[in-house]
Amino acid sequence: MTETKGILLAGVGGQGILRASDILCSVFMAAGLDVKKSEVHGMAQRGGCVTSHVRYGEKVNSPLAKKNDIDILVSFEQMDTLRYLDYVKESGTVIMNTEKIFPPAVNLGEALYPSNVLETVRRHFVKVVSIDAATLALRAGNIRTVNTVFLGAISSCLNLPLELWEKVLQESFPSKLISANMEAFCSGRGAK
Amino acid sequence: MSGNEAIARGAFECGARFAAGYPGTPSTEIMETFANYPGVYAEWSPNEKVAMEVGIGAALAGAKAMVVMKHVGVNVAADPLFTASYTGTNGALVVITADDPSLHSSQNEQDNRHYARFMKIPMLEPADSQEAKAFIKLAFDLSEHFDTPVFLRTTTRVSHSKSVVALDEPRITEDRTAIRFNAEKFVMVPMNARKRRIAVEDRMRDLRAFAETFPENRMELNSPDVGIITAGISYHYAKDVFPEFSYLKLGMVYPLPAEMIRTFAARVRKIYVIEELDPFLEEQIRALGIEVTGKAIFPYTGEFDPGIVEQAITGSRKAARSLPEIPIPPRPPNLCPGCPHRGLFYVLGKLKIFVTGDIGCYTLSFMKPLEGMHSCICMGASIGMAHGMSKALGEKGRGKIVGVIGDSTFLHSGITPLLNMAYNRSDAVIVICDNRTTAMTGMQEHPATGFTLQGERTLGVDLVALVKTLGIESVRIVDPYDLQAVRIAIKEELARPGPSVVVSRHACALFKREKVASRKSFRIDPKKCIGCRLCLGLGCPPIAWTAVENESDSRTKETEGNGSRDGVAVIDQNRCVGCGLCEQVCKSGAIAEEEG
Ligand SMILES: Cc1ncc(C[n+]2csc(CCOP(=O)(O)OP(=O)(O)O)c2C)c(N)n1
């Protein structure tokens, strides 16, 4: 039996994280795998932390991963990467956004936004991909494709046929949004 | 699909066509999904007690009815349900209670399994979406067969996790509704209720016997060394880390199968009971004379995960890796940009008054920098508490007590306490934050929105007329986008003797139906900004403080006014929705609408 693997998507409410993890699940299902995902929608609609655990394999029990057991961490916000590093396996991959979204304490000038986040992450993990997802999404023609950029980045870490991703993506968006999302996906897939 | 979607699907597949509920995380999507199936009746009731009574009535008429709420909703609905346990159900009645270990979005962490025992009602608990779909059907079967309401308990993790579910064809439903009279069974006066009381004990005996053969109470015998007794999501956590152990997985958490537990106990040397929150299973199993380990090693509080289960049993913590120890500022949820609650609470936070609060998005305003709310207990509590404080304080409290309540919450449980304020002549002021929707749980309709859960147009109650009818003479409406108007209204009403109500009305910034033409965003002129930080006091997400490094650079030299500033405020144009509060707060005229 193949072991269960885990991906953790994290960021700020309103960034499209839950949508991305839904699509990710569809991809695993299309690949004939068992998959479970679990997320916490925060108290308010926006602004708070959002996480989504996706676990896949031949047979998945827990929808939640334990610490030190995540294969890929995808952080949609720069400093929030640090919040979840203890979930990632030593050999795991960290995919992170360069975008900063200031929490209230930083806005008020009461706390500092951490500096050198990328360097810090690199010091602890070998496989780190930092992406300016907003720029790539804009280049694809739609700022709302940020989450698809990350799906592209995830795809390059997984051994699944590209056609599978393309098929699921095509089914996931209304026709007028498909081309922008495809482009976003490709740019994420190519990101190093 | 999610556990919630699976419950709705299961109910539909097994022929349930009737549901009532009140929104509440993590239960809300059950009603929203069910309402979209063809041929069903589904309603948001004003509160859980009403929903329960609607369900009891539907079952009395012979329907298969589902009543849906979050854990604290059962507190509100408890009164009718305690006695519906006596009357039983003509049709079928399944009550969904969605519990929230870890309080992801609740005011407490109560373990509603106790209600099953307290009310003498059987309770099923699924561990994942496939089971959720199967168990709701079993719950309806049980309800019909044993003539009892049945609980289906989920937790946030089961409700909001998604897993693969195999669908079945919906059963063909036959209409079994009819008017049937049976006063002895349905008129619970003492002489009838005493007889039903005995029937309930007989039913419990039958249910205990049934539990022994219920296929969803199942043993998985592996290693004879360790046995795990568990239910719900904890089963999957344990299976993940200890696949080699033996398991007794309980699909029915009340009543328990005593013989099956004894048999299991005889097959294994050591038993752990794994359950989140209270030692509900553990204590009952101990009462059977069986030695088990449970809360001695597992936490009482918070939800579990595979790591917590593993660590409790093995006792060892894997040597934690050294990870960066950088302070990471917390990221609490915040009122959205343009949220109409912001203006109201900005004003309230500046007045030297005590604000009894309530539950909704607006509860977030207790935090810095608004700090405009000073208590929050349960839905509807604000009004009664404001009245109680004002009466207890007498002269000392005059003009100093305001109660604040959302529109959905007011209609849920604010009407009776407001009637009380009129009746017992209070001096407090009540503000209804009317954002035209139930925002916190995701924009559900309520009796003042003019629409039903199933999207039909209906009468929307007129809040002002309602409040006047209750006996409140002074009622006025203000727009919380206008700070000065809010300030004047609150001050004047506080000065007036007797109870009064201010309706602070502006649609939720995320509410598409009532969205007005989009406004221009605002920007701060860095030359005019004196760095006073007043605008930051709004706690608006797009407004950020940026330190000015070098006061002698050319840009800042041009500063009009105070030259000793150490930074300026900046608005993120992309996120500003143009409510204009910051412009009203700024004393140096540095904030203006974006031109063009
Ligand atoms: C008894 C009970 N039922 C449901 C909930 C969940 N809940 C809390 S507040 C709320 C409604 C909030 O709506 P409203 O009062 O209109 O305020 P808004 O969020 O729109 O600002 C709900 C459904 C709860 N906490 N307690």
Tab-separated table of N, CA and C and ligand atoms in Angstrom, chain B residues 22-25 28 48 70 72-76 105-107 341 358-363 378-379 405-410 412 433 435-441 444 446 508, ligand 1:
chain	number	residue	atom	x	y	z
B	22	TYR	N	-31.606	26.851	11.786
B	22	TYR	CA	-31.098	28.216	11.881
B	22	TYR	C	-29.599	28.105	11.623
B	23	PRO	N	-29.014	29.069	10.843
B	23	PRO	CA	-27.597	28.939	10.498
B	23	PRO	C	-26.683	28.940	11.710
B	24	GLY	N	-25.543	28.362	11.549
B	24	GLY	CA	-24.545	28.330	12.616
B	24	GLY	C	-23.421	27.410	12.186
B	25	THR	N	-22.204	27.940	12.188
B	25	THR	CA	-21.047	27.141	11.808
B	25	THR	C	-20.826	26.077	12.881
B	28	THR	N	-24.246	25.058	8.791
B	28	THR	CA	-25.039	25.828	7.828
B	28	THR	C	-25.237	25.169	6.458
B	48	GLU	N	-33.547	28.392	16.667
B	48	GLU	CA	-33.523	26.937	16.720
B	48	GLU	C	-34.734	26.353	17.426
B	70	LYS	N	-26.252	24.262	15.066
B	70	LYS	CA	-24.957	24.051	15.682
B	70	LYS	C	-25.172	23.665	17.141
B	72	VAL	N	-24.663	24.958	20.115
B	72	VAL	CA	-25.358	25.854	21.053
B	72	VAL	C	-26.818	26.069	20.659
B	73	GLY	N	-27.143	25.802	19.404
B	73	GLY	CA	-28.540	25.878	18.979
B	73	GLY	C	-29.414	24.908	19.754
B	74	VAL	N	-28.845	23.771	20.137
B	74	VAL	CA	-29.632	22.780	20.885
B	74	VAL	C	-30.015	23.341	22.256
B	75	ASN	N	-29.192	24.240	22.796
B	75	ASN	CA	-29.587	24.874	24.066
B	75	ASN	C	-30.890	25.643	23.877
B	76	VAL	N	-30.960	26.349	22.766
B	76	VAL	CA	-32.148	27.153	22.481
B	76	VAL	C	-33.354	26.234	22.226
B	105	SER	N	-15.406	28.529	15.587
B	105	SER	CA	-16.284	29.687	15.401
B	105	SER	C	-17.475	29.598	16.344
B	106	SER	N	-17.196	29.473	17.613
B	106	SER	CA	-18.271	29.367	18.598
B	106	SER	C	-17.854	30.026	19.890
B	107	GLN	N	-18.865	30.247	20.741
B	107	GLN	CA	-18.568	30.882	22.018
B	107	GLN	C	-18.267	29.885	23.119
B	341	HIS	N	-20.288	47.855	10.221
B	341	HIS	CA	-20.152	47.818	11.683
B	341	HIS	C	-19.037	48.748	12.165
B	358	ASP	N	-23.238	41.189	21.412
B	358	ASP	CA	-23.939	39.981	21.021
B	358	ASP	C	-23.081	39.242	19.996
B	359	ILE	N	-23.668	38.253	19.326
B	359	ILE	CA	-22.849	37.446	18.429
B	359	ILE	C	-23.161	37.745	16.970
B	360	GLY	N	-22.111	37.902	16.201
B	360	GLY	CA	-22.212	38.205	14.782
B	360	GLY	C	-20.867	38.748	14.361
B	361	CYS	N	-20.754	39.186	13.107
B	361	CYS	CA	-19.484	39.775	12.666
B	361	CYS	C	-19.065	40.903	13.600
B	362	TYR	N	-20.048	41.674	14.037
B	362	TYR	CA	-19.750	42.858	14.841
B	362	TYR	C	-19.040	42.542	16.149
B	363	THR	N	-19.097	41.270	16.580
B	363	THR	CA	-18.401	40.907	17.812
B	363	THR	C	-16.900	41.186	17.695
B	378	CYS	N	-24.107	35.008	24.535
B	378	CYS	CA	-24.819	34.117	23.625
B	378	CYS	C	-25.762	34.972	22.798
B	379	MET	N	-26.374	34.363	21.784
B	379	MET	CA	-27.252	35.151	20.916
B	379	MET	C	-28.424	35.730	21.710
B	405	ILE	N	-26.883	44.635	18.951
B	405	ILE	CA	-27.314	43.331	18.460
B	405	ILE	C	-27.502	43.376	16.942
B	406	GLY	N	-27.131	42.309	16.251
B	406	GLY	CA	-27.288	42.245	14.791
B	406	GLY	C	-28.735	42.029	14.387
B	407	ASP	N	-29.051	42.248	13.122
B	407	ASP	CA	-30.446	42.098	12.687
B	407	ASP	C	-30.915	40.657	12.792
B	408	SER	N	-30.081	39.728	12.340
B	408	SER	CA	-30.489	38.324	12.417
B	408	SER	C	-30.598	37.892	13.880
B	409	THR	N	-29.663	38.354	14.685
B	409	THR	CA	-29.668	37.982	16.094
B	409	THR	C	-30.863	38.603	16.818
B	410	PHE	N	-31.205	39.822	16.440
B	410	PHE	CA	-32.376	40.465	17.057
B	410	PHE	C	-33.639	39.630	16.800
B	412	HIS	N	-33.707	36.525	16.073
B	412	HIS	CA	-33.497	35.203	16.682
B	412	HIS	C	-33.960	35.215	18.134
B	433	CYS	N	-27.695	46.502	14.696
B	433	CYS	CA	-26.799	46.698	13.541
B	433	CYS	C	-27.412	45.952	12.381
B	435	ASN	N	-27.379	45.026	8.967
B	435	ASN	CA	-26.623	44.973	7.702
B	435	ASN	C	-27.376	44.157	6.659
B	436	ARG	N	-28.654	43.961	6.880
B	436	ARG	CA	-29.591	43.380	5.913
B	436	ARG	C	-29.381	41.899	5.639
B	437	THR	N	-28.554	41.228	6.465
B	437	THR	CA	-28.315	39.813	6.218
B	437	THR	C	-27.693	39.177	7.456
B	438	THR	N	-27.579	37.859	7.431
B	438	THR	CA	-26.861	37.123	8.471
B	438	THR	C	-25.446	36.946	7.944
B	439	ALA	N	-24.583	37.921	8.211
B	439	ALA	CA	-23.303	37.967	7.498
B	439	ALA	C	-22.322	36.911	7.975
B	440	MET	N	-22.255	36.731	9.275
B	440	MET	CA	-21.161	35.927	9.808
B	440	MET	C	-21.151	34.513	9.266
B	441	THR	N	-22.324	33.945	9.086
B	441	THR	CA	-22.368	32.559	8.634
B	441	THR	C	-22.464	32.475	7.110
B	444	GLN	N	-27.094	34.408	5.087
B	444	GLN	CA	-28.381	33.705	5.041
B	444	GLN	C	-29.539	34.694	5.165
B	446	HIS	N	-33.180	36.009	6.525
B	446	HIS	CA	-33.877	35.969	7.816
B	446	HIS	C	-35.180	36.746	7.651
B	508	CYS	N	-24.287	44.955	4.397
B	508	CYS	CA	-22.968	44.322	4.486
B	508	CYS	C	-22.182	44.589	3.200
C	1	LIG	C1	-27.864	29.657	19.333
C	1	LIG	C2	-26.925	30.052	18.270
C	1	LIG	N1	-27.280	29.845	16.988
C	1	LIG	C3	-26.422	30.210	15.986
C	1	LIG	C4	-25.223	30.768	16.262
C	1	LIG	C5	-24.292	31.166	15.134
C	1	LIG	N2	-24.439	32.587	14.891
C	1	LIG	C6	-23.847	33.467	15.686
C	1	LIG	S1	-24.255	35.010	15.335
C	1	LIG	C7	-25.219	34.573	14.077
C	1	LIG	C8	-25.971	35.560	13.264
C	1	LIG	C9	-25.247	36.781	12.960
C	1	LIG	O1	-26.052	37.589	12.163
C	1	LIG	P1	-26.372	39.086	12.529
C	1	LIG	O2	-26.886	39.186	13.907
C	1	LIG	O3	-27.243	39.616	11.453
C	1	LIG	O4	-24.943	39.784	12.510
C	1	LIG	P2	-23.899	39.929	11.297
C	1	LIG	O5	-23.000	38.746	11.328
C	1	LIG	O6	-24.684	40.050	10.043
C	1	LIG	O7	-23.131	41.157	11.614
C	1	LIG	C10	-25.218	33.209	13.955
C	1	LIG	C11	-25.963	32.501	12.937
C	1	LIG	C12	-24.888	30.937	17.627
C	1	LIG	N3	-23.730	31.458	18.015
C	1	LIG	N4	-25.757	30.593	18.590
